[in-house]
JSON list of C-alpha atoms in Angstrom, two decimals:
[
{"chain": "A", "resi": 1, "resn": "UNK", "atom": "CA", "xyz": [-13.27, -15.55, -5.16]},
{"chain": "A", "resi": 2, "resn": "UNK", "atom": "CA", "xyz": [-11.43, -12.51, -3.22]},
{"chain": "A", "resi": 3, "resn": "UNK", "atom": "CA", "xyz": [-14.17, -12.42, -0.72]},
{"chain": "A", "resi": 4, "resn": "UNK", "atom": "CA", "xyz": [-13.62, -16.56, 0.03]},
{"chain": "A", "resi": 5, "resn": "UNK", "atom": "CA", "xyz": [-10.02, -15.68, -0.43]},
{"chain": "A", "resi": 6, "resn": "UNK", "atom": "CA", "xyz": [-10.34, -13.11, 2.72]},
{"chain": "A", "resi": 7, "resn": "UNK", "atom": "CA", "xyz": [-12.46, -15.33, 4.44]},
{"chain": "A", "resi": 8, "resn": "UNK", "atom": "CA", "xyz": [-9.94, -18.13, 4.55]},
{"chain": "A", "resi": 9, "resn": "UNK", "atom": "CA", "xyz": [-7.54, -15.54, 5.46]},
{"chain": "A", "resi": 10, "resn": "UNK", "atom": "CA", "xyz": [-9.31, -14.36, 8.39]},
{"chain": "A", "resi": 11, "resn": "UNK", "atom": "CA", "xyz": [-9.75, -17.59, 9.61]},
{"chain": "A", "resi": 12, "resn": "UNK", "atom": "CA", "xyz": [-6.32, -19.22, 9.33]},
{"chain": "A", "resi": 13, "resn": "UNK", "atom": "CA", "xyz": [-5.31, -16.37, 12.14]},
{"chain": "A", "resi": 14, "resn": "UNK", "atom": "CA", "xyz": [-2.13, -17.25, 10.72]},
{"chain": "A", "resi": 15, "resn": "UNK", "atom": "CA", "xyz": [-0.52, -14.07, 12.36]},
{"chain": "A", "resi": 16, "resn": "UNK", "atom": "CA", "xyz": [-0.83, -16.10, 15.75]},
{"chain": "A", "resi": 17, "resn": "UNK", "atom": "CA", "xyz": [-0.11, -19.91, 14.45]},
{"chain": "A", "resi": 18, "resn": "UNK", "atom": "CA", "xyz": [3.12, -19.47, 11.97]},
{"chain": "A", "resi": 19, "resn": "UNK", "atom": "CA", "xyz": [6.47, -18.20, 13.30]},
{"chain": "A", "resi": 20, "resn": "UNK", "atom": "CA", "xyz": [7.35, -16.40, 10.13]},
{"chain": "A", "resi": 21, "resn": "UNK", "atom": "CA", "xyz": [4.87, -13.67, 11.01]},
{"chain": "A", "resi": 22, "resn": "UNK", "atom": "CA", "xyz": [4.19, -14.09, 14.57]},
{"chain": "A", "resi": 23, "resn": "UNK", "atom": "CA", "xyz": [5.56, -11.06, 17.08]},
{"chain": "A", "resi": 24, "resn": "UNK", "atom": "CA", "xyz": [3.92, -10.98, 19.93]},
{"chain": "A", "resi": 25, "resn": "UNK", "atom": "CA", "xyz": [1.33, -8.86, 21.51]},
{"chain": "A", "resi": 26, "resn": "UNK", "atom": "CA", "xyz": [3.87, -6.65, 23.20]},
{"chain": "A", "resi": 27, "resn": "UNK", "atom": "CA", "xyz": [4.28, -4.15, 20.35]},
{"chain": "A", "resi": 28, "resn": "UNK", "atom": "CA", "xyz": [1.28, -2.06, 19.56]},
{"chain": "A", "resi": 29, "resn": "UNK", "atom": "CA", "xyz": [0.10, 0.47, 16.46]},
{"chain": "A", "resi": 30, "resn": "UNK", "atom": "CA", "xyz": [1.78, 3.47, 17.19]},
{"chain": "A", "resi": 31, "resn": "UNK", "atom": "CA", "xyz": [-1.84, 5.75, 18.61]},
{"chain": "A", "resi": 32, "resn": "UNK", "atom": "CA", "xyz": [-3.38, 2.32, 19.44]},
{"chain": "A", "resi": 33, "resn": "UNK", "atom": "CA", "xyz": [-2.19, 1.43, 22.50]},
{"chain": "A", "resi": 34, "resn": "UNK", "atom": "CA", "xyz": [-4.62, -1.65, 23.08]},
{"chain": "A", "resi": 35, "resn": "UNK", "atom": "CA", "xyz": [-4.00, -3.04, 19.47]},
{"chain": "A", "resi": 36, "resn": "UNK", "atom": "CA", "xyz": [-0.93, -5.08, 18.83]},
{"chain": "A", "resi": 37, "resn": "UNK", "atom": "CA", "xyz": [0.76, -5.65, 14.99]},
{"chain": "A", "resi": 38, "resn": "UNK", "atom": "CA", "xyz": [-0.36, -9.55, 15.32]},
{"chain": "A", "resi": 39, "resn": "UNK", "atom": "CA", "xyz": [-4.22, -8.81, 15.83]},
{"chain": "A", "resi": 40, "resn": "UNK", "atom": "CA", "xyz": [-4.07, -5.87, 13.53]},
{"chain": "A", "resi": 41, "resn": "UNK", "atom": "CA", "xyz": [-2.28, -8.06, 10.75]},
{"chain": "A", "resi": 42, "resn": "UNK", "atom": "CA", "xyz": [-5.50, -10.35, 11.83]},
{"chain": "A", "resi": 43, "resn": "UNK", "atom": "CA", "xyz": [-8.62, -7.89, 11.46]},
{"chain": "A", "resi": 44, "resn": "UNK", "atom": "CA", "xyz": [-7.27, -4.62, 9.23]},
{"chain": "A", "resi": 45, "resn": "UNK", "atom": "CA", "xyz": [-5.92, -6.77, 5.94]},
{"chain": "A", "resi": 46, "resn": "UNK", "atom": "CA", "xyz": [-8.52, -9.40, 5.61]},
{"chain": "A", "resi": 47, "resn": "UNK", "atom": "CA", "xyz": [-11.17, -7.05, 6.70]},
{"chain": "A", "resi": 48, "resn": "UNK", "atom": "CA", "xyz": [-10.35, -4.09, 3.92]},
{"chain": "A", "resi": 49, "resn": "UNK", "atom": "CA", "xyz": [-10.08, -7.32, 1.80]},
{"chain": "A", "resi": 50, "resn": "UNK", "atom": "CA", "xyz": [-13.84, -8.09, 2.27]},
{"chain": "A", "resi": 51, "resn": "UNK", "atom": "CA", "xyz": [-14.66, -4.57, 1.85]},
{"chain": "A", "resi": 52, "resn": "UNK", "atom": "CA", "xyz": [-13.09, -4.19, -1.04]},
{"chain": "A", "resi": 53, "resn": "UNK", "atom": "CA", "xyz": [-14.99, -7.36, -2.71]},
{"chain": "A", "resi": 54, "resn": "UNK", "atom": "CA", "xyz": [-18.02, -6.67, -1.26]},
{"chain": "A", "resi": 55, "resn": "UNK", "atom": "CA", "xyz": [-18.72, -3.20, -2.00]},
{"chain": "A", "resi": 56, "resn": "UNK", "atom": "CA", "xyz": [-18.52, -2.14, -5.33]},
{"chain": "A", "resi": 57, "resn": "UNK", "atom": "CA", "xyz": [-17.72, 1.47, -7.16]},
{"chain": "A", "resi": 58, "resn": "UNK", "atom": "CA", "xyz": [-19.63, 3.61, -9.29]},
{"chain": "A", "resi": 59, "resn": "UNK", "atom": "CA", "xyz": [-17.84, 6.07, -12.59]},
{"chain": "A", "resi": 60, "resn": "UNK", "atom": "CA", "xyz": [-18.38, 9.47, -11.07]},
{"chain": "A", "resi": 61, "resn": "UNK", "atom": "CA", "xyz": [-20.44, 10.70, -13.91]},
{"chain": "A", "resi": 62, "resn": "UNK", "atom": "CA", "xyz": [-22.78, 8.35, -12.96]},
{"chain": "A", "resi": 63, "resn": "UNK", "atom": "CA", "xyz": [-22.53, 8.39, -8.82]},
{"chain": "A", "resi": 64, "resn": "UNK", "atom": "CA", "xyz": [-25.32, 9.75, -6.40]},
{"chain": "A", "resi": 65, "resn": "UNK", "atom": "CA", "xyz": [-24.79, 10.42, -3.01]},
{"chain": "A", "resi": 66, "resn": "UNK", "atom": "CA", "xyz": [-24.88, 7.29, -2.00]},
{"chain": "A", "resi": 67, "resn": "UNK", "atom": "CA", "xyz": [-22.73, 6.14, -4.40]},
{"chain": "A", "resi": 68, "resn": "UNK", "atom": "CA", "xyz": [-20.29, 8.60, -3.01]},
{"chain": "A", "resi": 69, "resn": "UNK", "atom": "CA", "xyz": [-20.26, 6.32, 0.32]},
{"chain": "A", "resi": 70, "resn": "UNK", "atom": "CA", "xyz": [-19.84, 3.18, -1.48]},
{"chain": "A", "resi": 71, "resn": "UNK", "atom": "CA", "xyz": [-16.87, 4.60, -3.04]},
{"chain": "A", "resi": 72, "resn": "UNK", "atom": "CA", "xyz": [-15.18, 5.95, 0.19]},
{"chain": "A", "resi": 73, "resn": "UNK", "atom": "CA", "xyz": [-16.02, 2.44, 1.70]},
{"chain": "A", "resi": 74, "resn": "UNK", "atom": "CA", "xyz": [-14.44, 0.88, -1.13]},
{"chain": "A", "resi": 75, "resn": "UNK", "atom": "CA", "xyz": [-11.09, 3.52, -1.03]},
{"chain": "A", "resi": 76, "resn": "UNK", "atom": "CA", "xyz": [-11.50, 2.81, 3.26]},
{"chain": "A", "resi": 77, "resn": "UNK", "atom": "CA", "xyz": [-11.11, -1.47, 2.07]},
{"chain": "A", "resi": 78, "resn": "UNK", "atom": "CA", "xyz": [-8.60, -0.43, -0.03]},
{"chain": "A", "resi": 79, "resn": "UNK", "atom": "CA", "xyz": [-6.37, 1.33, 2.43]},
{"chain": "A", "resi": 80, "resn": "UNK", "atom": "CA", "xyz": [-6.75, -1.17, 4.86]},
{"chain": "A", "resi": 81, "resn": "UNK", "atom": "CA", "xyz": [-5.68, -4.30, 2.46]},
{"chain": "A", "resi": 82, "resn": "UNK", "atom": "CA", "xyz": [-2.62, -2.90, 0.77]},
{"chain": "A", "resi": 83, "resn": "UNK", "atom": "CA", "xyz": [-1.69, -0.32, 2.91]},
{"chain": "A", "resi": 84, "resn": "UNK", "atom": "CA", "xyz": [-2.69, -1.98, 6.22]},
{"chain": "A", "resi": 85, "resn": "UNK", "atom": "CA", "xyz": [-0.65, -5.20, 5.16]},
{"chain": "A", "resi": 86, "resn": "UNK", "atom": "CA", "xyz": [2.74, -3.07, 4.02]},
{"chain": "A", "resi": 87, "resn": "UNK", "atom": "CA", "xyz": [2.58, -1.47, 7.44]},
{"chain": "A", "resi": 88, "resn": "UNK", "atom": "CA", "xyz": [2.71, -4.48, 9.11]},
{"chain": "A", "resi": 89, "resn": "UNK", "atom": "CA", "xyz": [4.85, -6.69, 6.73]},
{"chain": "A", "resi": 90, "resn": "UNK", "atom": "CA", "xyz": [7.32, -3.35, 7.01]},
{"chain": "A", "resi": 91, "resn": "UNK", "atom": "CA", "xyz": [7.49, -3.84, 10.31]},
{"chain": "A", "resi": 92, "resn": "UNK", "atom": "CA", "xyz": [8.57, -7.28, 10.27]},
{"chain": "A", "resi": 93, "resn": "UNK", "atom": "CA", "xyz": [10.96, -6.73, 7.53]},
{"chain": "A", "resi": 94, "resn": "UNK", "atom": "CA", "xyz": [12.54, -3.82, 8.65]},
{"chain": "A", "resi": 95, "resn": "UNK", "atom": "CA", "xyz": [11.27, -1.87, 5.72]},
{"chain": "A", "resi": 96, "resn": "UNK", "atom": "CA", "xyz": [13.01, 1.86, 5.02]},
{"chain": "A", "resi": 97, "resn": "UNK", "atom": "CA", "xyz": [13.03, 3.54, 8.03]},
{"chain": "A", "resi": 98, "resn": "UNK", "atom": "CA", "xyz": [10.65, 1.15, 10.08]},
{"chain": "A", "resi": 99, "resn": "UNK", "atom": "CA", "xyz": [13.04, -1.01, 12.83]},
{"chain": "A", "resi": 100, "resn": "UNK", "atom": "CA", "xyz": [12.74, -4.55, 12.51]},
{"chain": "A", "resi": 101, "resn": "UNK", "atom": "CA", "xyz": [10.95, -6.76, 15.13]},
{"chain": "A", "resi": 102, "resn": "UNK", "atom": "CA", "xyz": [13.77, -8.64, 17.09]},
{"chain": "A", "resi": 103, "resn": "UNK", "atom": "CA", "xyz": [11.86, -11.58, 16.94]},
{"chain": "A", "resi": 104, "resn": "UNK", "atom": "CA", "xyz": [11.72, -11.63, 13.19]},
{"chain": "A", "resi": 105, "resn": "UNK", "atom": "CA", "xyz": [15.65, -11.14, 13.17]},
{"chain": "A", "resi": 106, "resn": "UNK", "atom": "CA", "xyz": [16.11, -14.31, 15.05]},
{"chain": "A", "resi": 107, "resn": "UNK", "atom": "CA", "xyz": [13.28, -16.73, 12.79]},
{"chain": "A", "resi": 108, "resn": "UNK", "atom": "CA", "xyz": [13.23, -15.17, 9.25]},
{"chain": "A", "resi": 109, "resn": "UNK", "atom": "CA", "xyz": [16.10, -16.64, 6.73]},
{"chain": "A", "resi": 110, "resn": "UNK", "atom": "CA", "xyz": [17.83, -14.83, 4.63]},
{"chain": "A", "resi": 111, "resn": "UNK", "atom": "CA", "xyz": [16.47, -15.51, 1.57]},
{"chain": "A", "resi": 112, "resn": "UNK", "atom": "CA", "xyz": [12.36, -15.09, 2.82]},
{"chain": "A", "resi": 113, "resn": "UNK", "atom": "CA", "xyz": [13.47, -11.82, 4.00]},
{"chain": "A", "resi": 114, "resn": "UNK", "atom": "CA", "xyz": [14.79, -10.86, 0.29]},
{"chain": "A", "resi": 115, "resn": "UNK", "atom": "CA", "xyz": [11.55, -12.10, -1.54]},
{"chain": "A", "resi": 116, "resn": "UNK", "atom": "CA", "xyz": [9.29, -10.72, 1.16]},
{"chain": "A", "resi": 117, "resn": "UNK", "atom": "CA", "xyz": [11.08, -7.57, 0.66]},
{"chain": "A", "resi": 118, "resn": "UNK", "atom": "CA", "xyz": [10.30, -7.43, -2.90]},
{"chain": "A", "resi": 119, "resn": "UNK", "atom": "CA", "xyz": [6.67, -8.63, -2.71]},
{"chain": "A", "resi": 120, "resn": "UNK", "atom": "CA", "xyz": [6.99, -5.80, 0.21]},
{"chain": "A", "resi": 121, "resn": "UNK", "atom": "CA", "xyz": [8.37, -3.01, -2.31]},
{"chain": "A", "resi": 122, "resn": "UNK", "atom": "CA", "xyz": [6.11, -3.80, -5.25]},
{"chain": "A", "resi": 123, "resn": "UNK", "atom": "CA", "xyz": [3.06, -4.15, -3.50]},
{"chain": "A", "resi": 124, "resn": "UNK", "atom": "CA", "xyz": [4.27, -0.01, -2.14]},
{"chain": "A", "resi": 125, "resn": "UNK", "atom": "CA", "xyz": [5.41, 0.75, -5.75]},
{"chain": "A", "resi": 126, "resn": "UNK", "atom": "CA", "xyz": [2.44, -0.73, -7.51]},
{"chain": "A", "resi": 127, "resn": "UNK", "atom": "CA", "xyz": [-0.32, 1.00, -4.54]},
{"chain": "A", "resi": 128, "resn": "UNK", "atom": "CA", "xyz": [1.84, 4.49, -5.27]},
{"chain": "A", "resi": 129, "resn": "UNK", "atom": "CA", "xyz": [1.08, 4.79, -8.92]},
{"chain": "A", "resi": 130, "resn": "UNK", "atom": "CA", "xyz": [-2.57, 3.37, -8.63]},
{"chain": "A", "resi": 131, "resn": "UNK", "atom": "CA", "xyz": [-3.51, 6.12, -5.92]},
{"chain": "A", "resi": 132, "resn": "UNK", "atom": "CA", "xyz": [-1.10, 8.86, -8.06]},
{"chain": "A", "resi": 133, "resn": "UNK", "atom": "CA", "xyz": [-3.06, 7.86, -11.82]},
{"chain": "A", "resi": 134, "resn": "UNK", "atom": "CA", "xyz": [-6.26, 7.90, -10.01]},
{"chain": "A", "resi": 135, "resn": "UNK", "atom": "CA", "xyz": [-6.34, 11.24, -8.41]},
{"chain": "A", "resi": 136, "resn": "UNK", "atom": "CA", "xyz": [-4.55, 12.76, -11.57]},
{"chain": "A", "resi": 137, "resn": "UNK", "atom": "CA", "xyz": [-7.24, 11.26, -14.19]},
{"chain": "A", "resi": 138, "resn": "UNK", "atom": "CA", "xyz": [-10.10, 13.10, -12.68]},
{"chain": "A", "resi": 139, "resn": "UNK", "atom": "CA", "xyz": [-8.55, 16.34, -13.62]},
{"chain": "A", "resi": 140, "resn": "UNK", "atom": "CA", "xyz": [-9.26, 17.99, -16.55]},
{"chain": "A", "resi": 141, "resn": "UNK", "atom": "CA", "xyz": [-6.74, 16.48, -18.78]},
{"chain": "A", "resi": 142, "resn": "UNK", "atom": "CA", "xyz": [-8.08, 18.48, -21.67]},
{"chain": "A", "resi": 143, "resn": "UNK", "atom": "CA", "xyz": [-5.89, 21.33, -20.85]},
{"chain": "A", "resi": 144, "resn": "UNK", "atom": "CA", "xyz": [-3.20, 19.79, -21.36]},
{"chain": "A", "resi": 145, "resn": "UNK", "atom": "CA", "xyz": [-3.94, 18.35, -25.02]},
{"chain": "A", "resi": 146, "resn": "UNK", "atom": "CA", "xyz": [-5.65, 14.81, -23.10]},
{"chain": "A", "resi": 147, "resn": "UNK", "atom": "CA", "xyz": [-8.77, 13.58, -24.21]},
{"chain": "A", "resi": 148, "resn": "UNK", "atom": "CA", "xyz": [-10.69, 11.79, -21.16]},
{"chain": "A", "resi": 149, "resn": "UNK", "atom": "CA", "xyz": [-14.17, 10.27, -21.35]},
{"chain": "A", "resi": 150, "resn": "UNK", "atom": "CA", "xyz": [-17.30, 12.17, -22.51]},
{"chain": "A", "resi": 151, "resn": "UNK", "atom": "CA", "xyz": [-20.32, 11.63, -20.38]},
{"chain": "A", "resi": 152, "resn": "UNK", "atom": "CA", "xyz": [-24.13, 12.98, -21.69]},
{"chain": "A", "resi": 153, "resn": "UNK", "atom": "CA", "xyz": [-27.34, 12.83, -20.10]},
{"chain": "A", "resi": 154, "resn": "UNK", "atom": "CA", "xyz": [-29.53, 10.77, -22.25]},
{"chain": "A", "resi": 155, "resn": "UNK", "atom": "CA", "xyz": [-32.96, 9.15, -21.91]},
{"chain": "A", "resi": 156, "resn": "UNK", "atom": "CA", "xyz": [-32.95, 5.18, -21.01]},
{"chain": "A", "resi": 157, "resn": "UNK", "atom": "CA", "xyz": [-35.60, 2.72, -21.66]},
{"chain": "A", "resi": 158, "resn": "UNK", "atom": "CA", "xyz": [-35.04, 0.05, -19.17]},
{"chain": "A", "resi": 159, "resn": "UNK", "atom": "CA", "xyz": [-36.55, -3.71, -19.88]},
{"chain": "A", "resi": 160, "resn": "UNK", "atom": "CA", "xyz": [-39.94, -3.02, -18.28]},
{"chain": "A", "resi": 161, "resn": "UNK", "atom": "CA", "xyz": [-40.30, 0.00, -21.00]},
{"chain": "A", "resi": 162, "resn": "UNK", "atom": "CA", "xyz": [-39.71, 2.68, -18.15]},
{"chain": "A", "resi": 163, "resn": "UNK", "atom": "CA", "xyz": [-38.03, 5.87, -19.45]},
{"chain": "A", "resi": 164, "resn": "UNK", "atom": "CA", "xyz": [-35.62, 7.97, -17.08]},
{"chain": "A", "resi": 165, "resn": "UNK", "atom": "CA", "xyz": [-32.13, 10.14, -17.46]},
{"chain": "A", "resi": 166, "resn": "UNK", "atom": "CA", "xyz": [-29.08, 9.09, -16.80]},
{"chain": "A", "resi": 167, "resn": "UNK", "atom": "CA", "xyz": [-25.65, 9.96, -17.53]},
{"chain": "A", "resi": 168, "resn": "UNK", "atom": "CA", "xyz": [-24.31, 8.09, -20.36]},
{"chain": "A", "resi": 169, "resn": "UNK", "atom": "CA", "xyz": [-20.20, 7.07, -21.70]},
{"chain": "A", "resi": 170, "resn": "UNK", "atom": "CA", "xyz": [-20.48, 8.54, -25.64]},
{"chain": "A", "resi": 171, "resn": "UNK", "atom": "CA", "xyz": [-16.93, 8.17, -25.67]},
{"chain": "A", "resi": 172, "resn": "UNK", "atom": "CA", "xyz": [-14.36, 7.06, -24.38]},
{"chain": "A", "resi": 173, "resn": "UNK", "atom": "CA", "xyz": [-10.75, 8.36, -23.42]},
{"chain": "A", "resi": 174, "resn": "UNK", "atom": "CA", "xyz": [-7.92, 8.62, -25.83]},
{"chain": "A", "resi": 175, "resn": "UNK", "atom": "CA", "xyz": [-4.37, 9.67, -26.12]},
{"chain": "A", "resi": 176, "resn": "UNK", "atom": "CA", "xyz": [-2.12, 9.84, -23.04]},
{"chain": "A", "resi": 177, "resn": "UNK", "atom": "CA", "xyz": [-4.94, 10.04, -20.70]},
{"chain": "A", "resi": 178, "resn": "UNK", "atom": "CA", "xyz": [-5.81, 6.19, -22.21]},
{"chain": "A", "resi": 179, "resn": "UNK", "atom": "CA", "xyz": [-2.49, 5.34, -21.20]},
{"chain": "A", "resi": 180, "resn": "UNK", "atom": "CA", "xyz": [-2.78, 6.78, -17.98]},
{"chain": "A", "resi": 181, "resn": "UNK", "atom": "CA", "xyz": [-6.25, 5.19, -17.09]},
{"chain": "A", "resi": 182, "resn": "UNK", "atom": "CA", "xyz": [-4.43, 1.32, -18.57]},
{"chain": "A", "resi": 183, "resn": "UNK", "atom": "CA", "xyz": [-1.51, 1.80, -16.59]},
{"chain": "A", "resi": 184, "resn": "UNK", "atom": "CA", "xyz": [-3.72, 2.61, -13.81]},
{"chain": "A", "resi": 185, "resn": "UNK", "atom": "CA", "xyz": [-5.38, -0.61, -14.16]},
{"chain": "A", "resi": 186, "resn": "UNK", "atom": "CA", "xyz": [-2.24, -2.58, -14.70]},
{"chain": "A", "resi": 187, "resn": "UNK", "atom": "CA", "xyz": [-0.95, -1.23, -11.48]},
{"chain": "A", "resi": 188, "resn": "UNK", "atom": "CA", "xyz": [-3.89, -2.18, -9.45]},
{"chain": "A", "resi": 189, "resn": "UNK", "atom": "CA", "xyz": [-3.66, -5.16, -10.79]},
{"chain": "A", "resi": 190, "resn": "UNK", "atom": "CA", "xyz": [0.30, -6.05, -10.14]},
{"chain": "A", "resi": 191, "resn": "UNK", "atom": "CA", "xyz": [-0.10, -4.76, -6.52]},
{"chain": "A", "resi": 192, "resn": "UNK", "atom": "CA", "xyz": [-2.86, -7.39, -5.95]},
{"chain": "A", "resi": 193, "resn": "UNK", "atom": "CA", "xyz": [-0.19, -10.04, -7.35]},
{"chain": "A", "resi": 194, "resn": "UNK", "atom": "CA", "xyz": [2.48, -8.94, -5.19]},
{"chain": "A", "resi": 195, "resn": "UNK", "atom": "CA", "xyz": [-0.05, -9.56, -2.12]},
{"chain": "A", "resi": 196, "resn": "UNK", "atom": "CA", "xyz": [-0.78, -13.17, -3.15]},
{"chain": "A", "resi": 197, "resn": "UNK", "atom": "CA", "xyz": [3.17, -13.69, -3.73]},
{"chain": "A", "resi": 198, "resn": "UNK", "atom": "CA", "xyz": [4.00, -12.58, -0.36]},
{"chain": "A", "resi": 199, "resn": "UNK", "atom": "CA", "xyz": [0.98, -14.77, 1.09]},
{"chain": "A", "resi": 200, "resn": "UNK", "atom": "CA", "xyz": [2.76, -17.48, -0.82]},
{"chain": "A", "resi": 201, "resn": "UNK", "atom": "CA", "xyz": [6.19, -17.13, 0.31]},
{"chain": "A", "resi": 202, "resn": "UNK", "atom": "CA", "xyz": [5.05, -16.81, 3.75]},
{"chain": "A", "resi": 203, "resn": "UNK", "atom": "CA", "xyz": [3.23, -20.05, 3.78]},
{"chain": "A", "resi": 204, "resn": "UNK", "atom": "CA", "xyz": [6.49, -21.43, 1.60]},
{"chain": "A", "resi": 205, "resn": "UNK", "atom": "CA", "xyz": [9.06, -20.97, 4.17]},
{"chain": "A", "resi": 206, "resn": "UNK", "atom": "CA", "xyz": [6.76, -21.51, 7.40]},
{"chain": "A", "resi": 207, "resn": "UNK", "atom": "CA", "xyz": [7.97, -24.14, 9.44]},
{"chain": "A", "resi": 208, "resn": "UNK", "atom": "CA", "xyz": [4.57, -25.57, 10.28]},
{"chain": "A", "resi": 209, "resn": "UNK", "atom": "CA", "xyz": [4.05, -26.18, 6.58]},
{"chain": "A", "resi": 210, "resn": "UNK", "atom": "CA", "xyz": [6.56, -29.17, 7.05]},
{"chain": "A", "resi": 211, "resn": "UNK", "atom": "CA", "xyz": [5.66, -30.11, 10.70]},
{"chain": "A", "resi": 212, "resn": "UNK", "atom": "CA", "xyz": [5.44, -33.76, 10.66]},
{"chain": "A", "resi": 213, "resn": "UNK", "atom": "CA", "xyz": [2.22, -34.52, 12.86]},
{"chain": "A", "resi": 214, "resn": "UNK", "atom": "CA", "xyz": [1.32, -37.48, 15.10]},
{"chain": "A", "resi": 215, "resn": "UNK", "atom": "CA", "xyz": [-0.58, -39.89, 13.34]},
{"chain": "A", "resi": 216, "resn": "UNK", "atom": "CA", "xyz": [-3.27, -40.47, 16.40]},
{"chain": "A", "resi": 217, "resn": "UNK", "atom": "CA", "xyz": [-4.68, -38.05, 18.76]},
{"chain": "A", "resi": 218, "resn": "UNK", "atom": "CA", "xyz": [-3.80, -37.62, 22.64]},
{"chain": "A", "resi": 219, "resn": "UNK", "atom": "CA", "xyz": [-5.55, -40.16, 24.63]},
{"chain": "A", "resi": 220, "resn": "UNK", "atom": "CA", "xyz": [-6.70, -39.40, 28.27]},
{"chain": "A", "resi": 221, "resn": "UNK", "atom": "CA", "xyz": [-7.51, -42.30, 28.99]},
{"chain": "A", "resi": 222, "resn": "UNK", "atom": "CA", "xyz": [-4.37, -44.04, 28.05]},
{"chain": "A", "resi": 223, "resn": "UNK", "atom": "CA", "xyz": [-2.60, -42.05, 31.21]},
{"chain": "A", "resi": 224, "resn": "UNK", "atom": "CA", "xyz": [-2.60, -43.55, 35.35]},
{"chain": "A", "resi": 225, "resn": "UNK", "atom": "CA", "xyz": [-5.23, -42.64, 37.37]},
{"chain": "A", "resi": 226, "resn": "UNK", "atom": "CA", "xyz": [-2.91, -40.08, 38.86]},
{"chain": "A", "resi": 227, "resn": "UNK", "atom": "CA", "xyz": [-1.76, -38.38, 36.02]},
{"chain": "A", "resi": 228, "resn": "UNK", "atom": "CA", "xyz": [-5.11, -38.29, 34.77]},
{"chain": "A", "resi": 229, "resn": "UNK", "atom": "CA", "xyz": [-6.11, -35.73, 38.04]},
{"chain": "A", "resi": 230, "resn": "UNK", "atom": "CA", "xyz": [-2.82, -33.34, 37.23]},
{"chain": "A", "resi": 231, "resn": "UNK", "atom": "CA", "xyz": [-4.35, -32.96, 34.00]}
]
């Protein structure tokens, strides 16, 4: 479902068809000076999106080398969804110390502006504590009275009756470190629903959600003969 989700995504290009989001190609990502906000808003979310459903992770205890490269390709997706789309949301918004697109001062109401902003600041919240937990679980927690999870290399009879090592969970963490690793989890989780809900209340209060369209198509042929060559 996430990679269909960032598929549709991708191809709405809504940064180029819905005024709520749509700045121009004049500005550009500050080192990039061929890449506007509107196409990266178009490629770097959606894309890290993909990534992120696509390529899965592996427990460390268990990882191989290659492993190791899934997992930076899945922290790269990562980066570029949550990260990549607060950039570029902050720049519309005006977000801390990031100016505000004069464009988006003109179209954006105030009222999108103050749930974008919070979809904006819990999606940075949320993505701060998941990266924070993470990096601080892999440490050794003993130390400091945590219990974490206990890994042993035990022999494994797959289905065909083959027999091989492998790193095994015996147990698994306990305490504060527990508590770290489910509000870890919870976190990663809340940041993703702050990304739909500013998704949604972009598409809410888009004008083009309420266009009223013609019922029947342009007709050439409908025009004079003359107006038919200006065309």
């Amino acid at each position: 479902f996430e990679f269909i989700g960032a598929i549709f995504i991708f191809l709405s290009w809504y940064p180029w068809e819905l005024r709520n989001v749509y700045i121009g190609d004049s500005h550009h990502v500050p080192g990039c000076k061929n890449l506007s906000w509107s196409m990266f808003r178009q490629f770097c979310p959606p894309c890290g999106m993909m990534l992120v459903a696509t390529v899965t992770t592996t427990p460390f205890a268990q990882a191989t080398q290659l492993d190791y490269f899934c997992i930076a390709i899945h922290l790269t997706g990562a980066v570029m969804l949550f990260a990549g789309y607060a950039a570029v949301e902050s720049h519309c918004l005006g977000f801390l110390h990031v100016k505000q697109h004069e464009t988006m001062q003109k179209t954006l109401k105030p009222r999108e502006v103050s749930l974008r902003y919070l979809c904006l600041v819990g999606i940075v919240i949320c993505y701060v504590v998941f990266c924070t937990i993470t990096a601080v679980v892999v440490l050794p927690l003993e130390q400091w009275g945590g219990k974490n999870d206990v890994w042993e290399k035990r022999t494994i009879t797959n289905e065909r009756g083959l027999t091989f090592k492998n790193m095994v969970l015996v147990d698994t963490a306990s305490g504060f470190v527990l508590w770290l690793k489910i509000l870890s989890y919870v976190s990663e989780v809340a940041c993703g629903l702050f990304l739909i809900s500013s998704f949604l209340v972009i598409w809410y209060f888009c004008e083009e959600r309420t266009t009223d369209l013609n019922d029947e198509l342009f007709s050439v042929v409908d025009l004079p003969v003359d107006q038919t060559h200006d065309h």
